[in-house]
PDB file of C-alpha atoms in Angstrom:
ATOM      1  CA  MET N  12     104.620 121.755  96.182  1.00 33.00           C
ATOM      2  CA  ARG N  13     107.645 123.042  97.976  1.00 35.00           C
ATOM      3  CA  ARG N  14     110.414 124.614  95.940  1.00 29.00           C
ATOM      4  CA  GLY N  15     114.139 124.991  96.474  1.00 33.00           C
ATOM      5  CA  SER N  16     116.946 122.795  97.633  1.00 31.00           C
ATOM      6  CA  PHE N  17     117.370 121.460 101.134  1.00 28.00           C
ATOM      7  CA  ASN N  18     118.674 124.146 103.467  1.00 32.00           C
ATOM      8  CA  ARG N  19     119.201 123.227 107.100  1.00 29.00           C
ATOM      9  CA  SER N  20     118.806 126.862 108.193  1.00 33.00           C
ATOM     10  CA  GLU N  21     115.301 126.950 106.733  1.00 35.00           C
ATOM     11  CA  ARG N  22     113.826 124.085 108.718  1.00 32.00           C
ATOM     12  CA  PRO N  23     110.568 124.850 110.514  1.00 32.00           C
ATOM     13  CA  THR N  24     110.856 125.322 114.237  1.00 32.00           C
ATOM     14  CA  ARG N  25     107.973 122.952 114.934  1.00 31.00           C
ATOM     15  CA  ARG N  26     105.844 120.645 112.843  1.00 39.00           C
ATOM     16  CA  PRO N  27     102.146 119.930 113.405  1.00 39.00           C
ATOM     17  CA  GLY N  28     101.526 117.131 115.858  1.00 39.00           C
ATOM     18  CA  LEU N  29     104.071 118.094 118.520  1.00 39.00           C
ATOM     19  CA  THR N  30     103.611 120.258 121.544  1.00 37.00           C
ATOM     20  CA  PRO N  31     106.184 123.052 121.995  1.00 35.00           C
ATOM     21  CA  GLY N  32     107.927 120.865 124.570  1.00 41.00           C
ATOM     22  CA  GLY N  33     108.260 118.002 122.142  1.00 44.00           C
ATOM     23  CA  GLY N  34     105.561 115.697 123.559  1.00 44.00           C
ATOM     24  CA  PRO N  35     103.276 113.847 121.189  1.00 44.00           C
ATOM     25  CA  VAL N  36      99.787 115.097 120.415  1.00 44.00           C
ATOM     26  CA  SER N  37      99.433 112.693 117.506  1.00 79.00           C
ATOM     27  CA  GLY N  38     102.384 110.909 115.981  1.00 94.00           C
ATOM     28  CA  LEU N  39     103.810 112.100 112.685  1.00 96.00           C
ATOM     29  CA  ALA N  40     104.610 109.773 109.831  1.00 97.00           C
ATOM     30  CA  LEU N  41     107.632 109.561 107.552  1.00 97.00           C
ATOM     31  CA  ALA N  42     106.811 107.605 104.398  1.00 97.00           C
ATOM     32  CA  VAL N  43     109.824 106.261 102.485  1.00 97.00           C
ATOM     33  CA  VAL N  44     109.123 105.176  98.916  1.00 95.00           C
ATOM     34  CA  GLY N  45     111.376 103.552  96.351  1.00 93.00           C
ATOM     35  CA  ALA N  46     110.455 105.007  92.976  1.00 89.00           C
ATOM     36  CA  SER N  47     112.056 101.969  91.348  1.00 79.00           C
ATOM     37  CA  GLY N  48     113.371  98.604  92.423  1.00 77.00           C
ATOM     38  CA  ARG N  49     116.703  98.226  94.220  1.00 78.00           C
ATOM     39  CA  ALA N  50     116.813 101.876  95.269  1.00 80.00           C
ATOM     40  CA  GLY N  51     117.354 100.939  98.914  1.00 91.00           C
ATOM     41  CA  ALA N  52     114.158 102.484 100.288  1.00 94.00           C
ATOM     42  CA  SER N  53     113.536  99.690 102.808  1.00 95.00           C
ATOM     43  CA  THR N  54     117.078 100.043 104.159  1.00 96.00           C
ATOM     44  CA  LEU N  55     116.676 103.808 104.491  1.00 96.00           C
ATOM     45  CA  ALA N  56     113.293 103.421 106.206  1.00 97.00           C
ATOM     46  CA  ALA N  57     114.763 100.921 108.663  1.00 97.00           C
ATOM     47  CA  ALA N  58     117.714 103.217 109.380  1.00 97.00           C
ATOM     48  CA  CYS N  59     115.436 106.209 110.000  1.00 97.00           C
ATOM     49  CA  ALA N  60     113.419 104.185 112.490  1.00 97.00           C
ATOM     50  CA  VAL N  61     116.518 102.802 114.234  1.00 97.00           C
ATOM     51  CA  VAL N  62     118.204 106.204 114.564  1.00 95.00           C
ATOM     52  CA  ALA N  63     115.027 107.837 115.901  1.00 95.00           C
ATOM     53  CA  ALA N  64     114.427 105.123 118.486  1.00 96.00           C
ATOM     54  CA  ASP N  65     118.062 105.153 119.572  1.00 93.00           C
ATOM     55  CA  VAL N  66     117.871 108.861 120.447  1.00 92.00           C
ATOM     56  CA  GLY N  67     114.717 108.419 122.520  1.00 93.00           C
ATOM     57  CA  VAL N  68     111.915 109.101 120.042  1.00 94.00           C
ATOM     58  CA  ALA N  69     108.990 106.701 120.563  1.00 96.00           C
ATOM     59  CA  THR N  70     109.036 105.088 117.119  1.00 97.00           C
ATOM     60  CA  VAL N  71     107.287 102.297 115.240  1.00 98.00           C
ATOM     61  CA  ALA N  72     108.455 100.941 111.871  1.00 98.00           C
ATOM     62  CA  LEU N  73     105.689  99.741 109.567  1.00 98.00           C
ATOM     63  CA  ASP N  74     106.246  97.377 106.671  1.00 97.00           C
ATOM     64  CA  LEU N  75     103.855  98.289 103.851  1.00 96.00           C
ATOM     65  CA  GLN N  76     105.565  96.082 101.278  1.00 92.00           C
ATOM     66  CA  PRO N  77     103.596  92.814 101.210  1.00 91.00           C
ATOM     67  CA  GLY N  78     105.421  90.080  99.380  1.00 88.00           C
ATOM     68  CA  GLY N  79     108.828  91.405 100.376  1.00 88.00           C
ATOM     69  CA  PRO N  80     111.403  89.919 102.741  1.00 88.00           C
ATOM     70  CA  GLY N  81     109.787  91.588 105.739  1.00 92.00           C
ATOM     71  CA  LEU N  82     110.962  94.623 107.663  1.00 95.00           C
ATOM     72  CA  ASP N  83     111.453  92.412 110.719  1.00 96.00           C
ATOM     73  CA  ALA N  84     114.081  90.422 108.788  1.00 95.00           C
ATOM     74  CA  LEU N  85     115.791  93.615 107.659  1.00 94.00           C
ATOM     75  CA  LEU N  86     115.992  94.686 111.300  1.00 96.00           C
ATOM     76  CA  GLY N  87     117.109  91.269 112.519  1.00 94.00           C
ATOM     77  CA  VAL N  88     114.036  90.534 114.668  1.00 95.00           C
ATOM     78  CA  GLU N  89     112.153  88.040 112.478  1.00 95.00           C
ATOM     79  CA  HIS N  90     112.703  85.368 115.154  1.00 94.00           C
ATOM     80  CA  ARG N  91     111.138  87.412 117.951  1.00 96.00           C
ATOM     81  CA  PRO N  92     107.549  86.859 119.070  1.00 96.00           C
ATOM     82  CA  GLY N  93     104.908  89.487 118.513  1.00 97.00           C
ATOM     83  CA  LEU N  94     102.100  90.457 116.183  1.00 97.00           C
ATOM     84  CA  ARG N  95     102.515  90.777 112.420  1.00 97.00           C
ATOM     85  CA  TRP N  96     100.161  92.232 109.814  1.00 97.00           C
ATOM     86  CA  ALA N  97      98.596  88.800 109.273  1.00 96.00           C
ATOM     87  CA  ASP N  98      97.354  88.920 112.871  1.00 96.00           C
ATOM     88  CA  LEU N  99      95.482  92.155 112.163  1.00 97.00           C
ATOM     89  CA  THR N 100      93.368  91.050 109.209  1.00 95.00           C
ATOM     90  CA  GLY N 101      90.354  90.780 111.509  1.00 94.00           C
ATOM     91  CA  VAL N 102      90.526  94.409 112.601  1.00 93.00           C
ATOM     92  CA  GLU N 103      87.212  96.250 112.457  1.00 92.00           C
ATOM     93  CA  GLY N 104      86.809  99.903 113.311  1.00 91.00           C
ATOM     94  CA  GLY N 105      89.288 101.741 115.497  1.00 92.00           C
ATOM     95  CA  VAL N 106      92.563 100.311 116.804  1.00 95.00           C
ATOM     96  CA  ASP N 107      93.992 100.773 120.304  1.00 96.00           C
ATOM     97  CA  GLY N 108      97.440 101.923 119.218  1.00 96.00           C
ATOM     98  CA  PRO N 109      99.169 101.972 122.624  1.00 96.00           C
ATOM     99  CA  ALA N 110      97.938  98.440 123.355  1.00 96.00           C
ATOM    100  CA  LEU N 111      99.075  97.243 119.935  1.00 97.00           C
ATOM    101  CA  LEU N 112     102.540  98.724 120.455  1.00 97.00           C
ATOM    102  CA  GLN N 113     102.999  96.563 123.542  1.00 96.00           C
ATOM    103  CA  ARG N 114     102.456  93.427 121.463  1.00 97.00           C
ATOM    104  CA  LEU N 115     104.857  94.152 118.607  1.00 98.00           C
ATOM    105  CA  PRO N 116     108.371  92.693 118.341  1.00 98.00           C
ATOM    106  CA  ARG N 117     111.154  95.080 119.277  1.00 97.00           C
ATOM    107  CA  CYS N 118     114.528  96.007 117.890  1.00 96.00           C
ATOM    108  CA  GLY N 119     115.919  97.674 120.993  1.00 95.00           C
ATOM    109  CA  GLU N 120     113.327 100.366 121.754  1.00 96.00           C
ATOM    110  CA  LEU N 121     111.935 100.279 118.214  1.00 97.00           C
ATOM    111  CA  ALA N 122     108.551  98.615 117.677  1.00 98.00           C
ATOM    112  CA  VAL N 123     108.187  96.777 114.356  1.00 98.00           C
ATOM    113  CA  LEU N 124     105.037  95.804 112.473  1.00 98.00           C
ATOM    114  CA  SER N 125     106.011  93.594 109.559  1.00 97.00           C
ATOM    115  CA  HIS N 126     104.568  91.330 106.904  1.00 96.00           C
ATOM    116  CA  GLY N 127     105.451  87.652 106.978  1.00 91.00           C
ATOM    117  CA  ARG N 128     107.051  85.536 104.287  1.00 87.00           C
ATOM    118  CA  ASP N 129     104.824  82.445 104.170  1.00 84.00           C
ATOM    119  CA  GLY N 130     101.903  83.549 102.034  1.00 83.00           C
ATOM    120  CA  ASP N 131     100.167  85.029 105.069  1.00 88.00           C
ATOM    121  CA  PRO N 132      96.942  86.981 104.584  1.00 93.00           C
ATOM    122  CA  VAL N 133      97.326  90.700 103.932  1.00 94.00           C
ATOM    123  CA  PRO N 134      95.102  93.325 105.580  1.00 95.00           C
ATOM    124  CA  SER N 135      92.881  95.567 103.498  1.00 94.00           C
ATOM    125  CA  VAL N 136      93.786  99.181 102.825  1.00 94.00           C
ATOM    126  CA  GLU N 137      91.069 100.205 105.295  1.00 95.00           C
ATOM    127  CA  GLN N 138      92.578  97.992 107.986  1.00 96.00           C
ATOM    128  CA  VAL N 139      96.042  99.412 107.341  1.00 96.00           C
ATOM    129  CA  ALA N 140      94.660 102.945 107.675  1.00 95.00           C
ATOM    130  CA  ALA N 141      92.950 102.047 110.959  1.00 96.00           C
ATOM    131  CA  VAL N 142      96.209 100.642 112.343  1.00 97.00           C
ATOM    132  CA  VAL N 143      98.233 103.667 111.221  1.00 97.00           C
ATOM    133  CA  CYS N 144      95.708 106.042 112.769  1.00 96.00           C
ATOM    134  CA  GLY N 145      95.623 104.050 116.002  1.00 96.00           C
ATOM    135  CA  LEU N 146      99.408 103.914 116.324  1.00 97.00           C
ATOM    136  CA  ARG N 147      99.612 107.706 116.136  1.00 97.00           C
ATOM    137  CA  ALA N 148      98.185 107.747 119.650  1.00 96.00           C
ATOM    138  CA  GLY N 149     101.071 105.705 121.032  1.00 95.00           C
ATOM    139  CA  ALA N 150     104.134 106.825 119.078  1.00 97.00           C
ATOM    140  CA  GLU N 151     105.809 110.116 118.257  1.00 95.00           C
ATOM    141  CA  LEU N 152     107.019 108.853 114.907  1.00 97.00           C
ATOM    142  CA  LEU N 153     105.746 106.255 112.453  1.00 98.00           C
ATOM    143  CA  VAL N 154     108.232 105.271 109.739  1.00 98.00           C
ATOM    144  CA  LEU N 155     106.502 103.612 106.788  1.00 97.00           C
ATOM    145  CA  ASP N 156     108.284 101.486 104.211  1.00 96.00           C
ATOM    146  CA  LEU N 157     105.613 102.397 101.678  1.00 95.00           C
ATOM    147  CA  TRP N 158     104.748 100.391  98.594  1.00 91.00           C
ATOM    148  CA  ARG N 159     105.069 102.454  95.421  1.00 90.00           C
ATOM    149  CA  GLY N 160     101.511 101.555  94.455  1.00 89.00           C
ATOM    150  CA  HIS N 161     100.168 103.382  97.511  1.00 87.00           C
ATOM    151  CA  ALA N 162     102.113 106.470  96.502  1.00 85.00           C
ATOM    152  CA  LEU N 163     100.639 106.327  93.010  1.00 81.00           C
ATOM    153  CA  THR N 164      97.026 105.696  93.978  1.00 78.00           C
ATOM    154  CA  GLY N 165      96.691 107.898  97.043  1.00 76.00           C
ATOM    155  CA  ALA N 166      98.740 107.776 100.224  1.00 85.00           C
ATOM    156  CA  HIS N 167      95.793 109.109 102.231  1.00 88.00           C
ATOM    157  CA  ALA N 168      94.140 105.710 101.775  1.00 90.00           C
ATOM    158  CA  VAL N 169      96.637 104.084 104.156  1.00 93.00           C
ATOM    159  CA  GLY N 170      96.243 106.727 106.846  1.00 94.00           C
ATOM    160  CA  LEU N 171      98.791 109.336 105.775  1.00 95.00           C
ATOM    161  CA  ARG N 172      97.719 112.966 106.078  1.00 93.00           C
ATOM    162  CA  ASP N 173      98.815 116.551 105.680  1.00 89.00           C
ATOM    163  CA  GLY N 174     101.751 117.294 107.987  1.00 91.00           C
ATOM    164  CA  ASP N 175     103.363 113.918 107.346  1.00 96.00           C
ATOM    165  CA  VAL N 176     106.561 113.793 105.313  1.00 96.00           C
ATOM    166  CA  GLY N 177     107.358 111.752 102.211  1.00 96.00           C
ATOM    167  CA  VAL N 178     110.737 110.904 100.743  1.00 96.00           C
ATOM    168  CA  LEU N 179     111.274 109.377  97.317  1.00 95.00           C
ATOM    169  CA  LEU N 180     114.422 107.424  96.584  1.00 95.00           C
ATOM    170  CA  ALA N 181     115.472 106.634  93.028  1.00 92.00           C
ATOM    171  CA  GLU N 182     118.530 105.510  91.145  1.00 90.00           C
ATOM    172  CA  ALA N 183     120.041 107.990  88.691  1.00 87.00           C
ATOM    173  CA  THR N 184     119.246 106.066  85.515  1.00 87.00           C
ATOM    174  CA  PRO N 185     116.869 107.161  82.734  1.00 87.00           C
ATOM    175  CA  LEU N 186     114.304 104.454  83.486  1.00 89.00           C
ATOM    176  CA  ALA N 187     114.436 105.001  87.256  1.00 90.00           C
ATOM    177  CA  LEU N 188     114.089 108.768  86.830  1.00 90.00           C
ATOM    178  CA  ALA N 189     111.055 108.245  84.605  1.00 91.00           C
ATOM    179  CA  ALA N 190     109.517 106.122  87.368  1.00 91.00           C
ATOM    180  CA  LEU N 191     110.450 108.813  89.865  1.00 93.00           C
ATOM    181  CA  ARG N 192     108.527 111.435  87.921  1.00 92.00           C
ATOM    182  CA  ALA N 193     105.425 109.233  87.826  1.00 91.00           C
ATOM    183  CA  THR N 194     105.621 108.390  91.522  1.00 93.00           C
ATOM    184  CA  ALA N 195     106.405 111.927  92.675  1.00 93.00           C
ATOM    185  CA  ALA N 196     103.173 113.344  91.263  1.00 90.00           C
ATOM    186  CA  GLY N 197     101.043 110.915  93.264  1.00 91.00           C
ATOM    187  CA  LEU N 198     102.932 111.155  96.535  1.00 93.00           C
ATOM    188  CA  ALA N 199     103.294 114.942  96.530  1.00 92.00           C
ATOM    189  CA  ALA N 200      99.580 115.343  95.803  1.00 90.00           C
ATOM    190  CA  ALA N 201      98.871 113.589  99.106  1.00 91.00           C
ATOM    191  CA  LEU N 202     101.906 114.846 101.032  1.00 93.00           C
ATOM    192  CA  PRO N 203     103.011 118.336  99.953  1.00 92.00           C
ATOM    193  CA  ASP N 204     106.025 117.915 102.242  1.00 94.00           C
ATOM    194  CA  THR N 205     107.755 115.449  99.923  1.00 95.00           C
ATOM    195  CA  TYR N 206     111.514 115.288  99.317  1.00 95.00           C
ATOM    196  CA  VAL N 207     113.734 113.450  96.851  1.00 94.00           C
ATOM    197  CA  LEU N 208     116.976 111.518  97.263  1.00 94.00           C
ATOM    198  CA  LEU N 209     119.000 110.089  94.396  1.00 93.00           C
ATOM    199  CA  ARG N 210     121.046 106.922  94.765  1.00 91.00           C
ATOM    200  CA  GLY N 211     124.635 107.102  93.652  1.00 87.00           C
ATOM    201  CA  GLY N 212     127.721 109.293  93.600  1.00 85.00           C
ATOM    202  CA  ALA N 213     129.074 111.606  90.921  1.00 81.00           C
ATOM    203  CA  THR N 214     126.614 110.468  88.261  1.00 81.00           C
ATOM    204  CA  ALA N 215     123.659 111.086  90.544  1.00 88.00           C
ATOM    205  CA  ARG N 216     124.977 114.509  91.574  1.00 89.00           C
ATOM    206  CA  ALA N 217     124.991 115.552  87.920  1.00 87.00           C
ATOM    207  CA  PHE N 218     121.224 115.033  87.801  1.00 84.00           C
ATOM    208  CA  LEU N 219     120.297 116.930  90.997  1.00 90.00           C
ATOM    209  CA  GLY N 220     119.466 120.288  89.435  1.00 89.00           C
ATOM    210  CA  ASP N 221     117.540 118.768  86.545  1.00 88.00           C
ATOM    211  CA  VAL N 222     115.492 116.540  88.850  1.00 91.00           C
ATOM    212  CA  GLN N 223     114.620 119.416  91.157  1.00 90.00           C
ATOM    213  CA  GLU N 224     113.541 121.612  88.270  1.00 90.00           C
ATOM    214  CA  ALA N 225     111.519 118.864  86.606  1.00 89.00           C
ATOM    215  CA  LEU N 226     109.663 117.741  89.725  1.00 92.00           C
ATOM    216  CA  ASP N 227     109.354 121.083  91.548  1.00 91.00           C
ATOM    217  CA  LEU N 228     110.292 119.228  94.743  1.00 94.00           C
ATOM    218  CA  PRO N 229     113.227 119.778  97.115  1.00 94.00           C
ATOM    219  CA  VAL N 230     116.096 117.395  96.457  1.00 92.00           C
ATOM    220  CA  LEU N 231     118.090 116.499  99.559  1.00 92.00           C
ATOM    221  CA  GLY N 232     121.082 115.240  97.613  1.00 92.00           C
ATOM    222  CA  CYS N 233     122.511 111.790  96.997  1.00 92.00           C
ATOM    223  CA  LEU N 234     122.720 108.578  98.964  1.00 93.00           C
ATOM    224  CA  GLY N 235     125.948 106.847  98.085  1.00 91.00           C
ATOM    225  CA  ASP N 236     126.984 103.255  98.647  1.00 91.00           C
ATOM    226  CA  ASP N 237     127.369 102.404 102.331  1.00 93.00           C
ATOM    227  CA  LEU N 238     129.667  99.493 103.101  1.00 93.00           C
ATOM    228  CA  ALA N 239     128.878  99.601 106.830  1.00 93.00           C
ATOM    229  CA  ALA N 240     125.133  99.317 106.201  1.00 93.00           C
ATOM    230  CA  ALA N 241     125.709  96.529 103.683  1.00 93.00           C
ATOM    231  CA  ARG N 242     127.773  94.585 106.223  1.00 94.00           C
ATOM    232  CA  ASP N 243     125.106  95.054 108.878  1.00 93.00           C
ATOM    233  CA  LEU N 244     122.393  93.728 106.573  1.00 91.00           C
ATOM    234  CA  ALA N 245     124.526  90.740 105.594  1.00 91.00           C
ATOM    235  CA  ARG N 246     125.038  89.902 109.285  1.00 92.00           C
ATOM    236  CA  GLY N 247     121.401  90.359 110.331  1.00 91.00           C
ATOM    237  CA  ARG N 248     122.021  93.619 112.162  1.00 93.00           C
ATOM    238  CA  PRO N 249     119.824  96.713 111.830  1.00 95.00           C
ATOM    239  CA  PRO N 250     121.186  99.436 109.535  1.00 95.00           C
ATOM    240  CA  GLY N 251     121.786 102.984 110.711  1.00 93.00           C
ATOM    241  CA  ARG N 252     123.870 102.519 113.836  1.00 93.00           C
ATOM    242  CA  LEU N 253     127.270 102.889 112.190  1.00 93.00           C
ATOM    243  CA  ALA N 254     128.586 106.086 110.607  1.00 93.00           C
ATOM    244  CA  GLY N 255     128.038 106.282 106.884  1.00 94.00           C
ATOM    245  CA  PRO N 256     125.789 107.699 104.157  1.00 94.00           C
ATOM    246  CA  VAL N 257     122.679 105.784 105.282  1.00 95.00           C
ATOM    247  CA  ARG N 258     122.914 107.063 108.841  1.00 95.00           C
ATOM    248  CA  ASP N 259     123.675 110.599 107.625  1.00 94.00           C
ATOM    249  CA  ARG N 260     120.620 110.701 105.372  1.00 94.00           C
ATOM    250  CA  ALA N 261     118.448 109.214 108.093  1.00 95.00           C
ATOM    251  CA  ALA N 262     119.595 112.003 110.416  1.00 94.00           C
ATOM    252  CA  ASP N 263     118.788 114.620 107.756  1.00 93.00           C
ATOM    253  CA  LEU N 264     115.261 113.277 107.348  1.00 94.00           C
ATOM    254  CA  LEU N 265     114.629 113.084 111.079  1.00 94.00           C
ATOM    255  CA  SER N 266     115.745 116.680 111.521  1.00 93.00           C
ATOM    256  CA  ILE N 267     113.014 117.643 109.048  1.00 92.00           C
ATOM    257  CA  VAL N 268     110.267 115.559 110.634  1.00 93.00           C
ATOM    258  CA  LEU N 269     111.192 116.149 114.283  1.00 90.00           C
ATOM    259  CA  PRO N 270     113.413 119.219 114.513  1.00 85.00           C
ATOM    260  CA  GLY N 271     115.166 119.452 117.847  1.00 71.00           C
ATOM    261  CA  ARG N 272     114.209 115.898 118.862  1.00 63.00           C
ATOM    262  CA  ALA N 273     116.541 113.707 116.819  1.00 48.00           C
ATOM    263  CA  ARG N 274     120.041 114.964 117.461  1.00 56.00           C
ATOM    264  CA  VAL N 275     122.342 112.435 115.863  1.00 52.00           C
ATOM    265  CA  ALA N 276     126.097 112.508 116.253  1.00 44.00           C
ATOM    266  CA  SER N 277     128.047 112.320 113.016  1.00 44.00           C
TER     267      SER N 277
END
């Protein structure tokens, strides 16, 4: 596991999966996991995908939270035509990622693969992994809103691999931090490049050093309340386009995954 706090000057100059010029060899994945409920992981995942797409990174957002409201609803595109996970339950073998990307609903330039909300069938873990692997051929960045269960039982099962990046988001409460510890062990075993964010302000900041020492994982800091993001969600608009803590943290994460590609103005 990686040690030490987040230091912008220590970012790698290039991550596996990109050519020196920035072109895709095989898309990288950023897996965002809420270690406990109501941490805001889906909002952060959506913001990361929106910010990346808006600065020209070929990005797809993947909803791996069956039974939730749907990432398409969070991004305001639930009414748009295109394939959802329920349409991919018949997948066998490999997936033509570039062709699939052309059939997904879009939020601007961002492709979105979401679960539905009507008791639709859910693909198997093997089918999810085939889709994730196929989409790497058509996108520079895959942002996964990852179910905590996948982080606990083995993120490799859904197509994640070494070189991808994980981020765990947890509230700064005793119960949430206990869940964070349990989740961190599973995710970091699959993705050594795993980071931690705590939700909250002054209270959360008081826990940063203890959390980093206990987990032996780099802690990026805190994600405070974001009124702009909350207003966007309430109005059916995608989060991450207005200045605020959510956009700032999304920019930090993208600078880790794709250094030099995702320059985001503050």
